[in-house]
mmCIF file of C-alpha atoms and ligand atoms in Angstrom:
data_model
loop_
_atom_site.group_PDB
_atom_site.id
_atom_site.type_symbol
_atom_site.label_atom_id
_atom_site.label_comp_id
_atom_site.label_asym_id
_atom_site.label_seq_id
_atom_site.Cartn_x
_atom_site.Cartn_y
_atom_site.Cartn_z
ATOM 1 C CA MET A 1 -28.498 -16.843 -10.567
ATOM 2 C CA ARG A 2 -25.638 -19.399 -8.757
ATOM 3 C CA LYS A 3 -24.458 -20.030 -12.240
ATOM 4 C CA GLN A 4 -24.128 -15.886 -12.917
ATOM 5 C CA GLU A 5 -22.292 -15.675 -9.773
ATOM 6 C CA ASP A 6 -20.027 -18.545 -10.357
ATOM 7 C CA GLN A 7 -19.238 -16.921 -13.944
ATOM 8 C CA SER A 8 -18.479 -13.782 -12.174
ATOM 9 C CA GLN A 9 -16.227 -15.363 -9.728
ATOM 10 C CA ASN A 10 -14.275 -17.071 -12.404
ATOM 11 C CA GLY A 11 -14.217 -14.340 -14.663
ATOM 12 C CA PHE A 12 -12.569 -12.362 -11.401
ATOM 13 C CA LYS A 13 -10.000 -15.141 -10.935
ATOM 14 C CA SER A 14 -8.818 -15.000 -14.533
ATOM 15 C CA ILE A 15 -8.635 -11.453 -14.123
ATOM 16 C CA LEU A 16 -6.591 -11.408 -11.311
ATOM 17 C CA LYS A 17 -4.065 -13.686 -12.807
ATOM 18 C CA SER A 18 -3.802 -11.780 -16.034
ATOM 19 C CA TYR A 19 -3.507 -8.510 -14.632
ATOM 20 C CA ARG A 20 -1.253 -9.023 -11.480
ATOM 21 C CA LYS A 21 0.531 -5.778 -11.522
ATOM 22 C CA TYR A 22 -2.733 -3.962 -10.656
ATOM 23 C CA ARG A 23 -3.112 -6.195 -7.094
ATOM 24 C CA LEU A 24 -6.828 -6.225 -7.953
ATOM 25 C CA LYS A 25 -7.701 -9.085 -4.987
ATOM 26 C CA LYS A 26 -8.914 -6.319 -2.296
ATOM 27 C CA TYR A 27 -11.221 -5.340 -4.932
ATOM 28 C CA GLY A 28 -12.361 -9.030 -5.499
ATOM 29 C CA THR A 29 -15.990 -8.638 -4.344
ATOM 30 C CA ILE A 30 -16.508 -5.242 -6.426
ATOM 31 C CA LEU A 31 -14.935 -6.948 -9.611
ATOM 32 C CA SER A 32 -17.122 -9.767 -9.254
ATOM 33 C CA GLU A 33 -20.285 -7.669 -8.801
ATOM 34 C CA ILE A 34 -19.048 -5.904 -11.581
ATOM 35 C CA LEU A 35 -18.870 -8.783 -13.870
ATOM 36 C CA ALA A 36 -22.004 -10.315 -12.915
ATOM 37 C CA TYR A 37 -23.659 -7.359 -14.482
ATOM 38 C CA TYR A 38 -21.532 -6.727 -17.586
ATOM 39 C CA GLY A 39 -20.514 -10.170 -18.359
ATOM 40 C CA ASP A 40 -16.729 -9.573 -19.175
ATOM 41 C CA LEU A 41 -14.289 -6.586 -19.840
ATOM 42 C CA SER A 42 -15.408 -6.017 -23.233
ATOM 43 C CA ASP A 43 -19.222 -4.853 -21.885
ATOM 44 C CA ILE A 44 -17.381 -2.191 -20.146
ATOM 45 C CA HIS A 45 -16.819 -0.527 -23.614
ATOM 46 C CA GLY A 46 -17.951 3.382 -23.844
ATOM 47 C CA LYS A 47 -19.032 3.307 -19.914
ATOM 48 C CA ARG A 48 -19.038 5.988 -17.834
ATOM 49 C CA ILE A 49 -17.344 5.000 -14.329
ATOM 50 C CA LEU A 50 -17.156 6.854 -11.161
ATOM 51 C CA GLU A 51 -15.363 5.245 -7.899
ATOM 52 C CA LEU A 52 -16.414 7.296 -4.573
ATOM 53 C CA GLY A 53 -13.287 7.024 -2.047
ATOM 54 C CA PRO A 54 -10.730 5.581 -4.159
ATOM 55 C CA GLY A 55 -8.052 6.098 -1.326
ATOM 56 C CA ARG A 56 -4.331 6.021 -2.040
ATOM 57 C CA HIS A 57 -3.671 2.994 -4.446
ATOM 58 C CA LEU A 58 -6.184 3.599 -6.860
ATOM 59 C CA ASN A 59 -6.143 -0.382 -7.952
ATOM 60 C CA LEU A 60 -9.478 -0.558 -9.637
ATOM 61 C CA LEU A 61 -9.340 2.913 -11.089
ATOM 62 C CA ARG A 62 -5.746 2.217 -12.724
ATOM 63 C CA PHE A 63 -7.189 -1.059 -14.056
ATOM 64 C CA PHE A 64 -10.225 0.228 -15.823
ATOM 65 C CA LYS A 65 -8.201 3.380 -17.506
ATOM 66 C CA ASN A 66 -5.378 1.102 -18.862
ATOM 67 C CA GLU A 67 -7.202 -2.119 -19.650
ATOM 68 C CA THR A 68 -10.839 -1.254 -20.887
ATOM 69 C CA ASN A 69 -12.161 0.924 -23.357
ATOM 70 C CA ALA A 70 -14.602 2.709 -20.516
ATOM 71 C CA LYS A 71 -15.471 6.418 -21.957
ATOM 72 C CA ILE A 72 -14.948 7.807 -18.703
ATOM 73 C CA VAL A 73 -12.749 6.607 -15.620
ATOM 74 C CA PHE A 74 -12.300 8.514 -12.681
ATOM 75 C CA GLY A 75 -12.714 9.009 -8.562
ATOM 76 C CA VAL A 76 -13.485 11.548 -5.989
ATOM 77 C CA GLY A 77 -12.508 11.577 -2.432
ATOM 78 C CA LYS A 78 -10.242 12.934 0.117
ATOM 79 C CA SER A 79 -6.996 10.728 0.708
ATOM 80 C CA PHE A 80 -3.275 10.853 0.584
ATOM 81 C CA ILE A 81 -2.234 9.509 -2.591
ATOM 82 C CA TRP A 82 1.371 8.067 -2.796
ATOM 83 C CA PRO A 83 3.533 10.833 -3.673
ATOM 84 C CA TRP A 84 5.317 8.405 -6.259
ATOM 85 C CA MET A 85 2.196 7.635 -7.891
ATOM 86 C CA LYS A 86 2.597 8.642 -11.512
ATOM 87 C CA SER A 87 0.846 11.970 -12.182
ATOM 88 C CA GLU A 88 -1.525 10.419 -14.975
ATOM 89 C CA TYR A 89 -2.845 8.355 -12.264
ATOM 90 C CA ARG A 90 -2.995 11.198 -9.685
ATOM 91 C CA SER A 91 -5.012 13.068 -12.046
ATOM 92 C CA LEU A 92 -7.704 10.092 -12.159
ATOM 93 C CA VAL A 93 -9.072 11.622 -8.515
ATOM 94 C CA HIS A 94 -10.636 14.677 -7.923
ATOM 95 C CA ASP A 95 -9.366 15.773 -4.334
ATOM 96 C CA SER A 96 -12.822 17.007 -3.025
ATOM 97 C CA TYR A 97 -15.430 16.178 -0.239
ATOM 98 C CA ILE A 98 -17.527 13.452 -2.116
ATOM 99 C CA LEU A 99 -21.063 15.458 -1.466
ATOM 100 C CA ASN A 100 -19.651 18.572 -2.800
ATOM 101 C CA PHE A 101 -18.366 16.962 -5.888
ATOM 102 C CA LEU A 102 -21.587 15.137 -6.699
ATOM 103 C CA LYS A 103 -23.461 18.386 -6.010
ATOM 104 C CA SER A 104 -21.576 20.014 -8.578
ATOM 105 C CA GLN A 105 -21.903 17.604 -11.409
ATOM 106 C CA GLY A 106 -25.287 19.241 -12.560
ATOM 107 C CA SER A 107 -26.831 16.674 -14.988
ATOM 108 C CA LYS A 108 -23.841 14.515 -15.708
ATOM 109 C CA LYS A 109 -24.457 10.790 -15.539
ATOM 110 C CA TYR A 110 -22.595 7.785 -15.170
ATOM 111 C CA ASP A 111 -23.146 3.910 -15.750
ATOM 112 C CA LEU A 112 -21.382 2.634 -12.988
ATOM 113 C CA ILE A 113 -20.531 4.000 -9.601
ATOM 114 C CA TYR A 114 -19.024 1.900 -7.121
ATOM 115 C CA SER A 115 -17.194 2.327 -3.670
ATOM 116 C CA ARG A 116 -15.305 0.052 -1.264
ATOM 117 C CA TYR A 117 -15.291 0.653 2.723
ATOM 118 C CA VAL A 118 -16.912 4.056 1.888
ATOM 119 C CA MET A 119 -20.619 4.127 2.813
ATOM 120 C CA GLU A 120 -20.143 3.845 6.544
ATOM 121 C CA GLU A 121 -19.581 5.916 9.576
ATOM 122 C CA HIS A 122 -16.011 7.107 10.289
ATOM 123 C CA SER A 123 -14.753 5.945 6.829
ATOM 124 C CA ILE A 124 -13.047 9.301 6.177
ATOM 125 C CA ASP A 125 -8.998 9.401 6.849
ATOM 126 C CA PRO A 126 -8.600 10.597 10.535
ATOM 127 C CA ILE A 127 -5.730 12.652 9.540
ATOM 128 C CA ILE A 128 -7.812 14.356 6.737
ATOM 129 C CA LEU A 129 -10.641 14.664 9.069
ATOM 130 C CA LEU A 130 -8.429 16.377 12.113
ATOM 131 C CA ARG A 131 -6.803 18.736 9.519
ATOM 132 C CA SER A 132 -10.426 20.203 8.267
ATOM 133 C CA LYS A 133 -11.936 23.240 9.450
ATOM 134 C CA ILE A 134 -15.040 21.578 9.639
ATOM 135 C CA TYR A 135 -14.048 19.157 12.147
ATOM 136 C CA TRP A 136 -13.165 21.998 14.599
ATOM 137 C CA ARG A 137 -16.201 23.892 14.028
ATOM 138 C CA TYR A 138 -18.411 21.071 14.880
ATOM 139 C CA LEU A 139 -16.346 20.242 17.882
ATOM 140 C CA LYS A 140 -16.178 23.982 18.927
ATOM 141 C CA GLU A 141 -20.337 23.839 18.476
ATOM 142 C CA ASN A 142 -20.668 20.336 20.289
ATOM 143 C CA ARG A 143 -22.353 18.912 17.221
ATOM 144 C CA LEU A 144 -20.094 16.062 16.937
ATOM 145 C CA ALA A 145 -22.564 13.555 18.734
ATOM 146 C CA ASN A 146 -25.195 14.557 16.284
ATOM 147 C CA PRO A 147 -23.313 15.639 12.807
ATOM 148 C CA ASP A 148 -25.554 16.285 9.891
ATOM 149 C CA ARG A 149 -25.342 15.505 6.295
ATOM 150 C CA TYR A 150 -22.383 18.094 5.799
ATOM 151 C CA PHE A 151 -20.346 16.410 8.263
ATOM 152 C CA PRO A 152 -17.930 14.036 6.300
ATOM 153 C CA SER A 153 -18.068 10.596 7.193
ATOM 154 C CA SER A 154 -21.372 11.092 9.289
ATOM 155 C CA ILE A 155 -24.188 8.542 8.446
ATOM 156 C CA PRO A 156 -26.255 11.647 7.162
ATOM 157 C CA ASN A 157 -23.590 12.360 5.101
ATOM 158 C CA MET A 158 -22.964 9.176 3.493
ATOM 159 C CA GLN A 159 -26.845 8.619 2.814
ATOM 160 C CA ALA A 160 -26.709 12.192 1.268
ATOM 161 C CA ILE A 161 -23.641 10.826 -0.897
ATOM 162 C CA PHE A 162 -25.431 7.549 -1.819
ATOM 163 C CA ALA A 163 -28.813 9.671 -2.916
ATOM 164 C CA GLU A 164 -26.789 11.942 -4.914
ATOM 165 C CA ALA A 165 -24.909 9.266 -6.741
ATOM 166 C CA TYR A 166 -28.206 7.798 -7.277
ATOM 167 C CA LYS A 167 -29.514 10.957 -9.086
ATOM 168 C CA HIS A 168 -26.328 10.744 -11.106
ATOM 169 C CA LEU A 169 -26.711 7.122 -12.415
ATOM 170 C CA SER A 170 -27.987 6.515 -16.257
ATOM 171 C CA PRO A 171 -31.351 4.460 -16.236
ATOM 172 C CA GLY A 172 -30.129 0.640 -15.952
ATOM 173 C CA GLY A 173 -26.860 2.358 -14.276
ATOM 174 C CA ILE A 174 -25.342 0.308 -11.566
ATOM 175 C CA LEU A 175 -24.397 1.637 -7.820
ATOM 176 C CA ILE A 176 -22.061 -1.005 -6.106
ATOM 177 C CA SER A 177 -21.331 -0.299 -2.314
ATOM 178 C CA GLU A 178 -18.925 -3.005 -0.241
ATOM 179 C CA ILE A 179 -19.209 -2.284 3.481
ATOM 180 C CA ALA A 180 -16.706 -3.193 5.876
ATOM 181 C CA LYS A 181 -18.250 -3.284 8.982
ATOM 182 C CA MET A 182 -22.219 -3.414 8.606
ATOM 183 C CA LYS A 183 -22.736 -2.237 12.124
ATOM 184 C CA ASN A 184 -21.319 1.065 10.610
ATOM 185 C CA SER A 185 -23.513 0.935 7.675
ATOM 186 C CA ALA A 186 -25.150 3.850 6.186
ATOM 187 C CA LEU A 187 -27.490 1.720 4.070
ATOM 188 C CA ASP A 188 -29.792 0.247 6.039
ATOM 189 C CA ASP A 189 -32.972 -1.599 4.442
ATOM 190 C CA ALA A 190 -35.446 1.088 4.738
ATOM 191 C CA PHE A 191 -33.035 3.743 3.340
ATOM 192 C CA LEU A 192 -32.043 1.756 0.278
ATOM 193 C CA GLU A 193 -35.714 0.567 -0.389
ATOM 194 C CA ALA A 194 -36.714 4.202 -0.673
ATOM 195 C CA PHE A 195 -34.892 4.191 -4.349
ATOM 196 C CA HIS A 196 -36.488 2.959 -7.303
ATOM 197 C CA TRP A 197 -34.413 0.192 -8.422
ATOM 198 C CA ARG A 198 -34.613 -2.307 -11.070
ATOM 199 C CA SER A 199 -33.077 -4.801 -9.041
ATOM 200 C CA LEU A 200 -31.337 -4.610 -5.542
ATOM 201 C CA LYS A 201 -28.874 -7.126 -4.021
ATOM 202 C CA LYS A 202 -27.604 -7.491 -0.667
ATOM 203 C CA ARG A 203 -24.729 -10.045 0.073
ATOM 204 C CA LYS A 204 -23.077 -11.103 3.326
ATOM 205 C CA ILE A 205 -19.113 -11.105 3.149
ATOM 206 C CA GLY A 206 -18.053 -13.489 6.072
ATOM 207 C CA ARG A 207 -19.701 -12.114 9.718
ATOM 208 C CA LEU A 208 -19.167 -8.407 8.872
ATOM 209 C CA SER A 209 -19.246 -7.012 5.918
ATOM 210 C CA GLN A 210 -21.540 -7.030 2.984
ATOM 211 C CA VAL A 211 -22.175 -5.653 -0.870
ATOM 212 C CA VAL A 212 -25.026 -3.791 -1.771
ATOM 213 C CA SER A 213 -25.870 -3.452 -5.472
ATOM 214 C CA GLY A 214 -28.697 -2.110 -7.188
ATOM 215 C CA VAL A 215 -29.396 -1.143 -10.829
ATOM 216 C CA LYS A 216 -31.485 2.289 -11.141
ATOM 217 C CA ARG A 217 -34.749 1.867 -13.276
HETATM 218 C C1 SAM B 1 -11.507 3.280 4.137
HETATM 219 S S1 SAM B 1 -11.010 4.096 2.832
HETATM 220 C C2 SAM B 1 -11.196 3.084 1.544
HETATM 221 C C3 SAM B 1 -10.247 3.397 0.472
HETATM 222 C C4 SAM B 1 -10.260 2.506 -0.788
HETATM 223 N N1 SAM B 1 -11.531 2.302 -1.529
HETATM 224 C C5 SAM B 1 -9.868 1.230 -0.260
HETATM 225 O O1 SAM B 1 -10.775 0.160 -0.592
HETATM 226 O O2 SAM B 1 -8.874 0.790 -0.237
HETATM 227 C C6 SAM B 1 -12.177 5.528 2.636
HETATM 228 C C7 SAM B 1 -11.763 6.711 1.737
HETATM 229 O O3 SAM B 1 -12.772 7.354 1.392
HETATM 230 C C8 SAM B 1 -12.436 9.071 1.866
HETATM 231 N N2 SAM B 1 -13.878 9.494 2.260
HETATM 232 C C9 SAM B 1 -14.687 8.997 3.061
HETATM 233 N N3 SAM B 1 -15.621 9.816 3.598
HETATM 234 C C10 SAM B 1 -15.312 10.979 2.341
HETATM 235 C C11 SAM B 1 -15.951 11.979 2.456
HETATM 236 N N4 SAM B 1 -17.228 12.382 2.788
HETATM 237 N N5 SAM B 1 -15.354 12.886 1.252
HETATM 238 C C12 SAM B 1 -14.344 12.579 0.800
HETATM 239 N N6 SAM B 1 -13.542 11.384 0.888
HETATM 240 C C13 SAM B 1 -14.208 10.687 1.760
HETATM 241 C C14 SAM B 1 -11.466 8.800 2.785
HETATM 242 O O4 SAM B 1 -11.001 9.542 3.530
HETATM 243 C C15 SAM B 1 -10.607 7.456 2.313
HETATM 244 O O5 SAM B 1 -9.668 7.859 1.348
#
């Protein structure tokens, strides 16, 4: 296990060096996790990859799109993508609430679904939230203190997203979630253990953060 982790760390470092232009450092934890499963970039060949909440820079999506032979690469989430981002990259993201999007996916399956700093309370961009009708409706109905699964970035919303993402994993598919603040995480032990994993790993990063990764049976 230790050896595998060292290898994926080394693999990540050499990718970081060879592909500087994508500024992948902040996705280091996720990339090392991915490499711990896939070995190296050639194993990504033919894979269907989905990022939840890629934000505005699209670092890892652009990297996968340009530098691997993945079959499908795209993201879904609400964010303000930089206006100067090339349209070929902008089109990598579906501008949608994640839960709505996943529910519209029918029987589509993905081999790898990952997210960074999404599966936790309050991860939605606050300006997007303040501009949404749903926020004002919940405020008016006095439901902000106890939001349900339809309120973006609430714990029930994130748990519904995770469960839906799990449904859209192929057998042997990998689900990776990096959490910025464990105290806000939607992925508590009891919740995670309710799924049928072939394997499930939780790793602490520093004092505050964590990465959770599971392989579907
Ligand atoms: C904290 S940011 C992280 C962005 C990027 N993954 C990164 O690491 O830089 C979380 C992103 O997910 C989006 N997001 C969070 N919850 C969402 C939801 N329920 N539906 C759509 N987008 C959501 C946010 O608006 C934001 O763009």
